[in-house]
Amino acid sequence: MTCSDGESEQQWIENLKSGGAIPFLAPENCPNGWATPPGDSFMVRGPEYLTNKVKIPGGEYLLKPLGFDWIKGPTKICEILNDKNHRVRKTIDEEVSHGNQPFVWAFNLQLPKDNYSAIFYFVSLEPIPEGSHMDQFLKGDDAFRRSRLKLIANIVKGPWIVRTAVGEQAICILGRALSCKYIQGSNFIEIDVDIGSSIVANAIVHLAFGYITTITIDLAFLIESQTESELPERLLGAVRFSELNPGSAGLYNKPSEEHQESSQTQVLPTRFWHGFSQLLNNPGSPREPSSSLQNSNGTLQTEDVKENKW
């Protein structure tokens, strides 16, 4: 992958990866942790997908993993990178002050209960190529972004009841299924995804909650290719969560605007972890068309399947 294979990452990246409440571990052994799964475990649209519907293994990621926050707040957590005292924002600003130009992508999944957020951070250390898919997304309007940002979710390990309910793999265009807000700064973009805006997602969290300590899930983000010139698809980044402990979350208190310069972001232990499998599709839902893909690691996928829009 782009972000491994002996590559020497800068120390500030390592600090952020290990700085959250959930430890960063190896993907093959990450109980109560997060990791970067192999890109080939996700199937994406191949170079001739529009004519032959063939999907191919995802390959290398475009972005490096930067960090994970699993946190709870007194109110819904949003626009976290606008908080100048948040650990990721502070580090970005420090790097910019040293003459570097990292660009951070943050995906904030706002859970529908008790103001929990699962936030994944990825970074590009090189300038984003002009005219690339990422460049189009950053420069595009919200309508473009709503129609393109895709989530692929794989259940790597889990009980039969969860696998039966959600399928082995779910694909969703986030902006079509859920309410999303896009916050962009000079060196970051944050996508706040309101999981509670979907009736189906709300229902699935109740199913998954009782099994979360036994589930391993991979989540990948990408910008969907819809024309021949945009193919093949490329993965932005992905994360794996395994057997998470309900007590591993942290408490986030965003400082008030007038005290933001002097306040400190807090990450402290709290009681509960609510599952990520609420992000997956629920086959048979009368509200949305649904389907699932079999996870075909290392092989071509030729089945033309409707991609779930929740």
PDB file of C-alpha atoms in Angstrom:
ATOM      1  CA  MET A   1       0.000   0.000   0.000  1.00  0.00           C
ATOM      2  CA  THR A   2       0.996   3.591  -0.457  1.00  0.00           C
ATOM      3  CA  CYS A   3       1.357   4.114   3.265  1.00  0.00           C
ATOM      4  CA  SER A   4       3.353   1.012   4.226  1.00  0.00           C
ATOM      5  CA  ASP A   5       6.004  -1.327   2.777  1.00  0.00           C
ATOM      6  CA  GLY A   6       8.798   0.129   4.881  1.00  0.00           C
ATOM      7  CA  GLU A   7       8.093   3.690   3.879  1.00  0.00           C
ATOM      8  CA  SER A   8       9.453   6.094   6.503  1.00  0.00           C
ATOM      9  CA  GLU A   9       6.584   8.332   7.561  1.00  0.00           C
ATOM     10  CA  GLN A  10       7.141  11.677   9.196  1.00  0.00           C
ATOM     11  CA  GLN A  11       6.992  11.702  12.983  1.00  0.00           C
ATOM     12  CA  TRP A  12       4.006  14.017  13.175  1.00  0.00           C
ATOM     13  CA  ILE A  13       1.955  11.489  11.216  1.00  0.00           C
ATOM     14  CA  GLU A  14       2.974   8.700  13.583  1.00  0.00           C
ATOM     15  CA  ASN A  15       2.051  10.875  16.555  1.00  0.00           C
ATOM     16  CA  LEU A  16      -1.438  11.525  15.224  1.00  0.00           C
ATOM     17  CA  LYS A  17      -2.016   7.885  14.296  1.00  0.00           C
ATOM     18  CA  SER A  18      -1.255   6.821  17.858  1.00  0.00           C
ATOM     19  CA  GLY A  19      -2.754   9.837  19.603  1.00  0.00           C
ATOM     20  CA  GLY A  20      -6.432   8.879  19.795  1.00  0.00           C
ATOM     21  CA  ALA A  21      -8.289   6.818  22.382  1.00  0.00           C
ATOM     22  CA  ILE A  22      -8.262   3.751  20.075  1.00  0.00           C
ATOM     23  CA  PRO A  23      -4.794   2.310  19.322  1.00  0.00           C
ATOM     24  CA  PHE A  24      -3.425   1.933  15.798  1.00  0.00           C
ATOM     25  CA  LEU A  25      -2.483  -1.734  15.292  1.00  0.00           C
ATOM     26  CA  ALA A  26      -1.573  -4.246  12.597  1.00  0.00           C
ATOM     27  CA  PRO A  27      -4.612  -5.186  10.464  1.00  0.00           C
ATOM     28  CA  GLU A  28      -4.204  -8.924  11.069  1.00  0.00           C
ATOM     29  CA  ASN A  29      -4.353  -8.457  14.849  1.00  0.00           C
ATOM     30  CA  CYS A  30      -6.174  -5.347  16.042  1.00  0.00           C
ATOM     31  CA  PRO A  31      -8.639  -6.215  18.837  1.00  0.00           C
ATOM     32  CA  ASN A  32     -10.117  -3.026  20.280  1.00  0.00           C
ATOM     33  CA  GLY A  33      -8.107  -1.058  17.730  1.00  0.00           C
ATOM     34  CA  TRP A  34      -8.041   0.426  14.266  1.00  0.00           C
ATOM     35  CA  ALA A  35      -5.834  -0.435  11.314  1.00  0.00           C
ATOM     36  CA  THR A  36      -5.356   0.018   7.573  1.00  0.00           C
ATOM     37  CA  PRO A  37      -6.742  -3.009   5.699  1.00  0.00           C
ATOM     38  CA  PRO A  38      -5.325  -4.147   2.340  1.00  0.00           C
ATOM     39  CA  GLY A  39      -6.732  -2.143  -0.552  1.00  0.00           C
ATOM     40  CA  ASP A  40      -7.314  -5.283  -2.593  1.00  0.00           C
ATOM     41  CA  SER A  41     -10.018  -6.384  -0.150  1.00  0.00           C
ATOM     42  CA  PHE A  42     -12.317  -3.797  -1.768  1.00  0.00           C
ATOM     43  CA  MET A  43     -13.711  -4.175  -5.279  1.00  0.00           C
ATOM     44  CA  VAL A  44     -13.925  -1.006  -7.386  1.00  0.00           C
ATOM     45  CA  ARG A  45     -15.017  -0.166 -10.931  1.00  0.00           C
ATOM     46  CA  GLY A  46     -12.478  -1.337 -13.456  1.00  0.00           C
ATOM     47  CA  PRO A  47     -11.195   0.498 -16.579  1.00  0.00           C
ATOM     48  CA  GLU A  48     -14.048  -0.819 -18.766  1.00  0.00           C
ATOM     49  CA  TYR A  49     -16.766  -0.970 -16.123  1.00  0.00           C
ATOM     50  CA  LEU A  50     -19.296   1.021 -18.144  1.00  0.00           C
ATOM     51  CA  THR A  51     -19.288  -1.627 -20.866  1.00  0.00           C
ATOM     52  CA  ASN A  52     -18.487  -4.900 -19.092  1.00  0.00           C
ATOM     53  CA  LYS A  53     -19.409  -4.159 -15.436  1.00  0.00           C
ATOM     54  CA  VAL A  54     -16.151  -5.744 -14.261  1.00  0.00           C
ATOM     55  CA  LYS A  55     -14.811  -4.694 -10.887  1.00  0.00           C
ATOM     56  CA  ILE A  56     -11.196  -5.051  -9.832  1.00  0.00           C
ATOM     57  CA  PRO A  57      -9.290  -5.089  -6.507  1.00  0.00           C
ATOM     58  CA  GLY A  58      -8.827  -1.579  -5.118  1.00  0.00           C
ATOM     59  CA  GLY A  59      -5.025  -1.579  -4.955  1.00  0.00           C
ATOM     60  CA  GLU A  60      -3.037   1.254  -3.406  1.00  0.00           C
ATOM     61  CA  TYR A  61      -4.664   4.121  -1.534  1.00  0.00           C
ATOM     62  CA  LEU A  62      -4.381   7.714  -2.708  1.00  0.00           C
ATOM     63  CA  LEU A  63      -4.077   9.036   0.866  1.00  0.00           C
ATOM     64  CA  LYS A  64      -2.095   8.064   3.943  1.00  0.00           C
ATOM     65  CA  PRO A  65      -3.893   7.085   7.171  1.00  0.00           C
ATOM     66  CA  LEU A  66      -3.531   9.904   9.695  1.00  0.00           C
ATOM     67  CA  GLY A  67      -5.706   9.151  12.698  1.00  0.00           C
ATOM     68  CA  PHE A  68      -8.954   8.056  14.234  1.00  0.00           C
ATOM     69  CA  ASP A  69     -11.159   9.681  16.866  1.00  0.00           C
ATOM     70  CA  TRP A  70     -13.942   7.767  18.568  1.00  0.00           C
ATOM     71  CA  ILE A  71     -15.525  10.403  20.777  1.00  0.00           C
ATOM     72  CA  LYS A  72     -18.708  11.556  22.473  1.00  0.00           C
ATOM     73  CA  GLY A  73     -19.828  15.103  23.208  1.00  0.00           C
ATOM     74  CA  PRO A  74     -22.539  16.970  25.109  1.00  0.00           C
ATOM     75  CA  THR A  75     -23.998  17.912  21.706  1.00  0.00           C
ATOM     76  CA  LYS A  76     -23.600  16.539  18.202  1.00  0.00           C
ATOM     77  CA  ILE A  77     -19.952  16.827  17.169  1.00  0.00           C
ATOM     78  CA  CYS A  78     -19.498  18.766  13.945  1.00  0.00           C
ATOM     79  CA  GLU A  79     -16.921  20.918  12.150  1.00  0.00           C
ATOM     80  CA  ILE A  80     -14.205  19.457  14.355  1.00  0.00           C
ATOM     81  CA  LEU A  81     -11.362  20.739  12.162  1.00  0.00           C
ATOM     82  CA  ASN A  82     -12.623  24.287  12.686  1.00  0.00           C
ATOM     83  CA  ASP A  83     -11.622  23.802  16.330  1.00  0.00           C
ATOM     84  CA  LYS A  84      -8.094  25.236  16.367  1.00  0.00           C
ATOM     85  CA  ASN A  85      -7.304  23.346  19.575  1.00  0.00           C
ATOM     86  CA  HIS A  86      -8.234  19.925  18.250  1.00  0.00           C
ATOM     87  CA  ARG A  87      -5.149  17.710  18.001  1.00  0.00           C
ATOM     88  CA  VAL A  88      -5.364  17.189  14.228  1.00  0.00           C
ATOM     89  CA  ARG A  89      -6.055  20.840  13.416  1.00  0.00           C
ATOM     90  CA  LYS A  90      -3.225  22.005  15.701  1.00  0.00           C
ATOM     91  CA  THR A  91      -0.794  19.661  13.969  1.00  0.00           C
ATOM     92  CA  ILE A  92      -1.880  20.801  10.508  1.00  0.00           C
ATOM     93  CA  ASP A  93      -1.347  24.427  11.504  1.00  0.00           C
ATOM     94  CA  GLU A  94       2.080  23.606  12.944  1.00  0.00           C
ATOM     95  CA  GLU A  95       3.154  21.860   9.744  1.00  0.00           C
ATOM     96  CA  VAL A  96       1.969  24.815   7.655  1.00  0.00           C
ATOM     97  CA  SER A  97       3.935  27.187   9.890  1.00  0.00           C
ATOM     98  CA  HIS A  98       7.035  25.105   9.085  1.00  0.00           C
ATOM     99  CA  GLY A  99       6.498  25.589   5.362  1.00  0.00           C
ATOM    100  CA  ASN A 100       4.822  22.238   4.642  1.00  0.00           C
ATOM    101  CA  GLN A 101       1.475  21.844   2.881  1.00  0.00           C
ATOM    102  CA  PRO A 102      -0.315  18.691   4.071  1.00  0.00           C
ATOM    103  CA  PHE A 103      -3.953  18.356   3.035  1.00  0.00           C
ATOM    104  CA  VAL A 104      -6.219  16.417   5.395  1.00  0.00           C
ATOM    105  CA  TRP A 105      -9.466  14.613   4.579  1.00  0.00           C
ATOM    106  CA  ALA A 106     -11.730  13.958   7.590  1.00  0.00           C
ATOM    107  CA  PHE A 107     -14.837  11.762   7.493  1.00  0.00           C
ATOM    108  CA  ASN A 108     -17.004  12.390  10.551  1.00  0.00           C
ATOM    109  CA  LEU A 109     -19.715   9.750  10.978  1.00  0.00           C
ATOM    110  CA  GLN A 110     -22.175  11.225  13.472  1.00  0.00           C
ATOM    111  CA  LEU A 111     -23.995   8.383  15.182  1.00  0.00           C
ATOM    112  CA  PRO A 112     -27.715   8.749  15.875  1.00  0.00           C
ATOM    113  CA  LYS A 113     -27.535   8.226  19.638  1.00  0.00           C
ATOM    114  CA  ASP A 114     -25.803   9.996  22.522  1.00  0.00           C
ATOM    115  CA  ASN A 115     -23.758  12.352  20.294  1.00  0.00           C
ATOM    116  CA  TYR A 116     -21.068   9.859  19.343  1.00  0.00           C
ATOM    117  CA  SER A 117     -18.786  10.473  16.359  1.00  0.00           C
ATOM    118  CA  ALA A 118     -16.360   8.197  14.559  1.00  0.00           C
ATOM    119  CA  ILE A 119     -13.885  10.388  12.699  1.00  0.00           C
ATOM    120  CA  PHE A 120     -11.294   9.082  10.243  1.00  0.00           C
ATOM    121  CA  TYR A 121      -8.407  11.251   9.060  1.00  0.00           C
ATOM    122  CA  PHE A 122      -6.283  10.791   5.934  1.00  0.00           C
ATOM    123  CA  VAL A 123      -3.577  13.027   4.509  1.00  0.00           C
ATOM    124  CA  SER A 124      -1.938  13.920   1.212  1.00  0.00           C
ATOM    125  CA  LEU A 125       1.611  15.242   1.461  1.00  0.00           C
ATOM    126  CA  GLU A 126       1.888  16.075  -2.234  1.00  0.00           C
ATOM    127  CA  PRO A 127      -0.087  18.698  -4.197  1.00  0.00           C
ATOM    128  CA  ILE A 128      -3.365  17.279  -5.484  1.00  0.00           C
ATOM    129  CA  PRO A 129      -3.087  16.908  -9.285  1.00  0.00           C
ATOM    130  CA  GLU A 130      -5.029  19.476 -11.278  1.00  0.00           C
ATOM    131  CA  GLY A 131      -8.148  17.968 -12.803  1.00  0.00           C
ATOM    132  CA  SER A 132      -7.945  14.747 -10.761  1.00  0.00           C
ATOM    133  CA  HIS A 133     -10.978  13.243  -9.079  1.00  0.00           C
ATOM    134  CA  MET A 134      -9.865  14.674  -5.733  1.00  0.00           C
ATOM    135  CA  ASP A 135      -9.343  18.092  -7.313  1.00  0.00           C
ATOM    136  CA  GLN A 136     -12.823  17.993  -8.850  1.00  0.00           C
ATOM    137  CA  PHE A 137     -14.329  17.034  -5.503  1.00  0.00           C
ATOM    138  CA  LEU A 138     -12.577  19.858  -3.669  1.00  0.00           C
ATOM    139  CA  LYS A 139     -13.529  22.447  -6.280  1.00  0.00           C
ATOM    140  CA  GLY A 140     -17.006  21.090  -6.980  1.00  0.00           C
ATOM    141  CA  ASP A 141     -20.270  22.228  -5.471  1.00  0.00           C
ATOM    142  CA  ASP A 142     -22.246  20.289  -2.887  1.00  0.00           C
ATOM    143  CA  ALA A 143     -24.441  18.701  -5.563  1.00  0.00           C
ATOM    144  CA  PHE A 144     -21.365  17.157  -7.177  1.00  0.00           C
ATOM    145  CA  ARG A 145     -20.073  15.984  -3.815  1.00  0.00           C
ATOM    146  CA  ARG A 146     -23.420  14.454  -2.838  1.00  0.00           C
ATOM    147  CA  SER A 147     -23.463  12.429  -6.046  1.00  0.00           C
ATOM    148  CA  ARG A 148     -19.900  11.100  -5.857  1.00  0.00           C
ATOM    149  CA  LEU A 149     -18.607  10.277  -2.357  1.00  0.00           C
ATOM    150  CA  LYS A 150     -18.892   6.525  -1.932  1.00  0.00           C
ATOM    151  CA  LEU A 151     -18.525   4.260   1.081  1.00  0.00           C
ATOM    152  CA  ILE A 152     -17.707   0.560   0.776  1.00  0.00           C
ATOM    153  CA  ALA A 153     -18.210  -1.465   3.951  1.00  0.00           C
ATOM    154  CA  ASN A 154     -17.016  -5.073   4.369  1.00  0.00           C
ATOM    155  CA  ILE A 155     -17.893  -7.280   7.314  1.00  0.00           C
ATOM    156  CA  VAL A 156     -14.643  -9.180   7.800  1.00  0.00           C
ATOM    157  CA  LYS A 157     -15.825 -11.093  10.858  1.00  0.00           C
ATOM    158  CA  GLY A 158     -19.120 -11.160  12.663  1.00  0.00           C
ATOM    159  CA  PRO A 159     -21.985 -13.340  13.879  1.00  0.00           C
ATOM    160  CA  TRP A 160     -24.415 -14.915  11.463  1.00  0.00           C
ATOM    161  CA  ILE A 161     -27.296 -12.618  12.412  1.00  0.00           C
ATOM    162  CA  VAL A 162     -25.316  -9.488  11.496  1.00  0.00           C
ATOM    163  CA  ARG A 163     -23.976 -10.975   8.254  1.00  0.00           C
ATOM    164  CA  THR A 164     -27.484 -12.036   7.284  1.00  0.00           C
ATOM    165  CA  ALA A 165     -28.948  -8.614   8.030  1.00  0.00           C
ATOM    166  CA  VAL A 166     -26.411  -6.495   6.193  1.00  0.00           C
ATOM    167  CA  GLY A 167     -24.663  -8.781   3.700  1.00  0.00           C
ATOM    168  CA  GLU A 168     -20.930  -9.343   3.292  1.00  0.00           C
ATOM    169  CA  GLN A 169     -20.368  -5.979   1.617  1.00  0.00           C
ATOM    170  CA  ALA A 170     -22.416  -2.797   1.290  1.00  0.00           C
ATOM    171  CA  ILE A 171     -21.899   0.133  -1.080  1.00  0.00           C
ATOM    172  CA  CYS A 172     -23.453   3.539  -0.545  1.00  0.00           C
ATOM    173  CA  ILE A 173     -23.289   6.986  -2.140  1.00  0.00           C
ATOM    174  CA  LEU A 174     -23.264   8.890   1.135  1.00  0.00           C
ATOM    175  CA  GLY A 175     -24.797  12.153  -0.048  1.00  0.00           C
ATOM    176  CA  ARG A 176     -27.765  10.397  -1.653  1.00  0.00           C
ATOM    177  CA  ALA A 177     -28.557   8.298   1.398  1.00  0.00           C
ATOM    178  CA  LEU A 178     -27.655  10.586   4.290  1.00  0.00           C
ATOM    179  CA  SER A 179     -27.481  14.244   5.182  1.00  0.00           C
ATOM    180  CA  CYS A 180     -23.888  15.447   4.673  1.00  0.00           C
ATOM    181  CA  LYS A 181     -22.177  18.749   5.406  1.00  0.00           C
ATOM    182  CA  TYR A 182     -18.910  19.744   3.712  1.00  0.00           C
ATOM    183  CA  ILE A 183     -16.485  21.991   5.606  1.00  0.00           C
ATOM    184  CA  GLN A 184     -13.397  23.115   3.729  1.00  0.00           C
ATOM    185  CA  GLY A 185     -10.342  25.038   4.859  1.00  0.00           C
ATOM    186  CA  SER A 186      -7.107  25.909   3.147  1.00  0.00           C
ATOM    187  CA  ASN A 187      -5.495  22.630   4.240  1.00  0.00           C
ATOM    188  CA  PHE A 188      -8.421  20.321   4.961  1.00  0.00           C
ATOM    189  CA  ILE A 189     -11.864  19.123   4.010  1.00  0.00           C
ATOM    190  CA  GLU A 190     -14.253  17.585   6.538  1.00  0.00           C
ATOM    191  CA  ILE A 191     -17.388  15.676   5.617  1.00  0.00           C
ATOM    192  CA  ASP A 192     -19.891  15.444   8.477  1.00  0.00           C
ATOM    193  CA  VAL A 193     -22.245  12.526   7.817  1.00  0.00           C
ATOM    194  CA  ASP A 194     -25.461  12.429   9.864  1.00  0.00           C
ATOM    195  CA  ILE A 195     -26.162   8.706  10.224  1.00  0.00           C
ATOM    196  CA  GLY A 196     -29.369   9.537  12.084  1.00  0.00           C
ATOM    197  CA  SER A 197     -30.863  10.983   8.908  1.00  0.00           C
ATOM    198  CA  SER A 198     -31.446   7.424   7.640  1.00  0.00           C
ATOM    199  CA  ILE A 199     -34.235   5.296   9.118  1.00  0.00           C
ATOM    200  CA  VAL A 200     -32.443   2.162   7.969  1.00  0.00           C
ATOM    201  CA  ALA A 201     -29.126   3.173   9.573  1.00  0.00           C
ATOM    202  CA  ASN A 202     -30.941   3.944  12.828  1.00  0.00           C
ATOM    203  CA  ALA A 203     -32.442   0.468  12.836  1.00  0.00           C
ATOM    204  CA  ILE A 204     -29.172  -1.313  12.138  1.00  0.00           C
ATOM    205  CA  VAL A 205     -27.356   0.282  15.073  1.00  0.00           C
ATOM    206  CA  HIS A 206     -29.787  -1.415  17.450  1.00  0.00           C
ATOM    207  CA  LEU A 207     -29.068  -4.782  15.857  1.00  0.00           C
ATOM    208  CA  ALA A 208     -25.289  -4.330  15.806  1.00  0.00           C
ATOM    209  CA  PHE A 209     -24.995  -2.887  19.308  1.00  0.00           C
ATOM    210  CA  GLY A 210     -25.228  -6.223  21.058  1.00  0.00           C
ATOM    211  CA  TYR A 211     -22.514  -7.760  18.868  1.00  0.00           C
ATOM    212  CA  ILE A 212     -19.972  -4.980  18.454  1.00  0.00           C
ATOM    213  CA  THR A 213     -17.268  -6.658  20.556  1.00  0.00           C
ATOM    214  CA  THR A 214     -17.270  -9.608  18.118  1.00  0.00           C
ATOM    215  CA  ILE A 215     -17.332  -7.695  14.802  1.00  0.00           C
ATOM    216  CA  THR A 216     -14.501  -6.693  12.465  1.00  0.00           C
ATOM    217  CA  ILE A 217     -15.461  -4.145   9.770  1.00  0.00           C
ATOM    218  CA  ASP A 218     -13.519  -2.502   6.947  1.00  0.00           C
ATOM    219  CA  LEU A 219     -14.656   0.888   5.621  1.00  0.00           C
ATOM    220  CA  ALA A 220     -13.278   2.481   2.440  1.00  0.00           C
ATOM    221  CA  PHE A 221     -13.941   5.912   0.957  1.00  0.00           C
ATOM    222  CA  LEU A 222     -13.671   6.818  -2.713  1.00  0.00           C
ATOM    223  CA  ILE A 223     -15.038   9.221  -5.304  1.00  0.00           C
ATOM    224  CA  GLU A 224     -17.252   7.361  -7.734  1.00  0.00           C
ATOM    225  CA  SER A 225     -16.238   7.228 -11.399  1.00  0.00           C
ATOM    226  CA  GLN A 226     -19.217   7.847 -13.674  1.00  0.00           C
ATOM    227  CA  THR A 227     -17.569   8.379 -17.067  1.00  0.00           C
ATOM    228  CA  GLU A 228     -15.078   6.333 -19.071  1.00  0.00           C
ATOM    229  CA  SER A 229     -12.327   8.929 -18.675  1.00  0.00           C
ATOM    230  CA  GLU A 230     -12.600   8.727 -14.874  1.00  0.00           C
ATOM    231  CA  LEU A 231     -12.069   4.961 -14.704  1.00  0.00           C
ATOM    232  CA  PRO A 232     -10.707   2.945 -13.022  1.00  0.00           C
ATOM    233  CA  GLU A 233     -11.807   3.996  -9.563  1.00  0.00           C
ATOM    234  CA  ARG A 234      -9.175   4.665  -6.887  1.00  0.00           C
ATOM    235  CA  LEU A 235      -9.616   4.347  -3.141  1.00  0.00           C
ATOM    236  CA  LEU A 236      -8.966   7.459  -1.060  1.00  0.00           C
ATOM    237  CA  GLY A 237      -8.333   5.489   2.111  1.00  0.00           C
ATOM    238  CA  ALA A 238      -9.741   2.816   4.386  1.00  0.00           C
ATOM    239  CA  VAL A 239      -9.900   1.757   8.020  1.00  0.00           C
ATOM    240  CA  ARG A 240     -10.503  -1.483   9.918  1.00  0.00           C
ATOM    241  CA  PHE A 241     -12.176  -1.744  13.327  1.00  0.00           C
ATOM    242  CA  SER A 242     -12.056  -4.978  15.308  1.00  0.00           C
ATOM    243  CA  GLU A 243     -13.755  -6.146  18.495  1.00  0.00           C
ATOM    244  CA  LEU A 244     -14.054  -2.671  19.915  1.00  0.00           C
ATOM    245  CA  ASN A 245     -14.521  -2.296  23.651  1.00  0.00           C
ATOM    246  CA  PRO A 246     -17.552  -0.170  24.635  1.00  0.00           C
ATOM    247  CA  GLY A 247     -15.429   1.682  27.185  1.00  0.00           C
ATOM    248  CA  SER A 248     -12.783   2.807  24.700  1.00  0.00           C
ATOM    249  CA  ALA A 249     -14.471   5.983  23.481  1.00  0.00           C
ATOM    250  CA  GLY A 250     -13.371   9.436  24.573  1.00  0.00           C
ATOM    251  CA  LEU A 251     -15.156  12.608  25.670  1.00  0.00           C
ATOM    252  CA  TYR A 252     -14.811  15.659  23.439  1.00  0.00           C
ATOM    253  CA  ASN A 253     -15.652  19.139  24.697  1.00  0.00           C
ATOM    254  CA  LYS A 254     -15.472  21.748  21.985  1.00  0.00           C
ATOM    255  CA  PRO A 255     -14.536  25.126  23.458  1.00  0.00           C
ATOM    256  CA  SER A 256     -16.871  28.035  22.961  1.00  0.00           C
ATOM    257  CA  GLU A 257     -15.927  30.361  20.134  1.00  0.00           C
ATOM    258  CA  GLU A 258     -14.768  33.157  22.410  1.00  0.00           C
ATOM    259  CA  HIS A 259     -12.498  30.815  24.397  1.00  0.00           C
ATOM    260  CA  GLN A 260     -11.239  28.668  21.548  1.00  0.00           C
ATOM    261  CA  GLU A 261      -7.747  30.129  21.490  1.00  0.00           C
ATOM    262  CA  SER A 262      -7.053  29.212  25.128  1.00  0.00           C
ATOM    263  CA  SER A 263      -9.171  26.067  25.592  1.00  0.00           C
ATOM    264  CA  GLN A 264      -7.857  22.536  25.280  1.00  0.00           C
ATOM    265  CA  THR A 265      -9.560  19.648  23.518  1.00  0.00           C
ATOM    266  CA  GLN A 266     -10.277  16.837  25.968  1.00  0.00           C
ATOM    267  CA  VAL A 267     -10.242  13.138  25.180  1.00  0.00           C
ATOM    268  CA  LEU A 268     -11.253  11.136  28.272  1.00  0.00           C
ATOM    269  CA  PRO A 269     -12.711   7.649  28.837  1.00  0.00           C
ATOM    270  CA  THR A 270     -16.501   7.252  28.636  1.00  0.00           C
ATOM    271  CA  ARG A 271     -18.904   4.338  28.963  1.00  0.00           C
ATOM    272  CA  PHE A 272     -20.232   3.266  25.591  1.00  0.00           C
ATOM    273  CA  TRP A 273     -19.234   2.398  22.030  1.00  0.00           C
ATOM    274  CA  HIS A 274     -22.016   2.187  19.428  1.00  0.00           C
ATOM    275  CA  GLY A 275     -21.310   0.063  16.343  1.00  0.00           C
ATOM    276  CA  PHE A 276     -20.216   1.020  12.869  1.00  0.00           C
ATOM    277  CA  SER A 277     -22.308  -1.628  11.191  1.00  0.00           C
ATOM    278  CA  GLN A 278     -25.190   0.857  11.232  1.00  0.00           C
ATOM    279  CA  LEU A 279     -23.422   2.151   8.113  1.00  0.00           C
ATOM    280  CA  LEU A 280     -24.210  -1.014   6.242  1.00  0.00           C
ATOM    281  CA  ASN A 281     -27.244  -1.646   4.060  1.00  0.00           C
ATOM    282  CA  ASN A 282     -30.298  -3.585   5.249  1.00  0.00           C
ATOM    283  CA  PRO A 283     -31.446  -5.945   2.478  1.00  0.00           C
ATOM    284  CA  GLY A 284     -35.151  -5.933   1.877  1.00  0.00           C
ATOM    285  CA  SER A 285     -35.731  -2.401   3.118  1.00  0.00           C
ATOM    286  CA  PRO A 286     -38.910  -1.020   1.504  1.00  0.00           C
ATOM    287  CA  ARG A 287     -37.401   2.452   1.505  1.00  0.00           C
ATOM    288  CA  GLU A 288     -34.337   1.903  -0.646  1.00  0.00           C
ATOM    289  CA  PRO A 289     -33.188  -0.631  -3.217  1.00  0.00           C
ATOM    290  CA  SER A 290     -30.570  -2.902  -1.668  1.00  0.00           C
ATOM    291  CA  SER A 291     -28.039  -5.462  -2.704  1.00  0.00           C
ATOM    292  CA  SER A 292     -24.755  -6.852  -1.484  1.00  0.00           C
ATOM    293  CA  LEU A 293     -21.537  -7.816  -3.134  1.00  0.00           C
ATOM    294  CA  GLN A 294     -19.577 -10.890  -2.225  1.00  0.00           C
ATOM    295  CA  ASN A 295     -16.089  -9.935  -1.091  1.00  0.00           C
ATOM    296  CA  SER A 296     -13.826 -11.268  -3.861  1.00  0.00           C
ATOM    297  CA  ASN A 297     -10.331 -10.589  -2.572  1.00  0.00           C
ATOM    298  CA  GLY A 298      -7.785 -10.746  -5.363  1.00  0.00           C
ATOM    299  CA  THR A 299     -10.220 -11.620  -8.145  1.00  0.00           C
ATOM    300  CA  LEU A 300     -12.276  -9.811 -10.690  1.00  0.00           C
ATOM    301  CA  GLN A 301     -15.915  -9.267  -9.931  1.00  0.00           C
ATOM    302  CA  THR A 302     -18.127  -9.457 -12.990  1.00  0.00           C
ATOM    303  CA  GLU A 303     -21.601  -9.377 -11.469  1.00  0.00           C
ATOM    304  CA  ASP A 304     -23.517  -6.206 -12.324  1.00  0.00           C
ATOM    305  CA  VAL A 305     -25.068  -5.337  -8.975  1.00  0.00           C
ATOM    306  CA  LYS A 306     -27.092  -2.281  -8.065  1.00  0.00           C
ATOM    307  CA  GLU A 307     -25.125  -0.275  -5.593  1.00  0.00           C
ATOM    308  CA  ASN A 308     -27.080   0.394  -2.445  1.00  0.00           C
ATOM    309  CA  LYS A 309     -28.315   3.933  -1.825  1.00  0.00           C
ATOM    310  CA  TRP A 310     -29.847   3.140   1.617  1.00  0.00           C
TER     311      TRP A 310
END
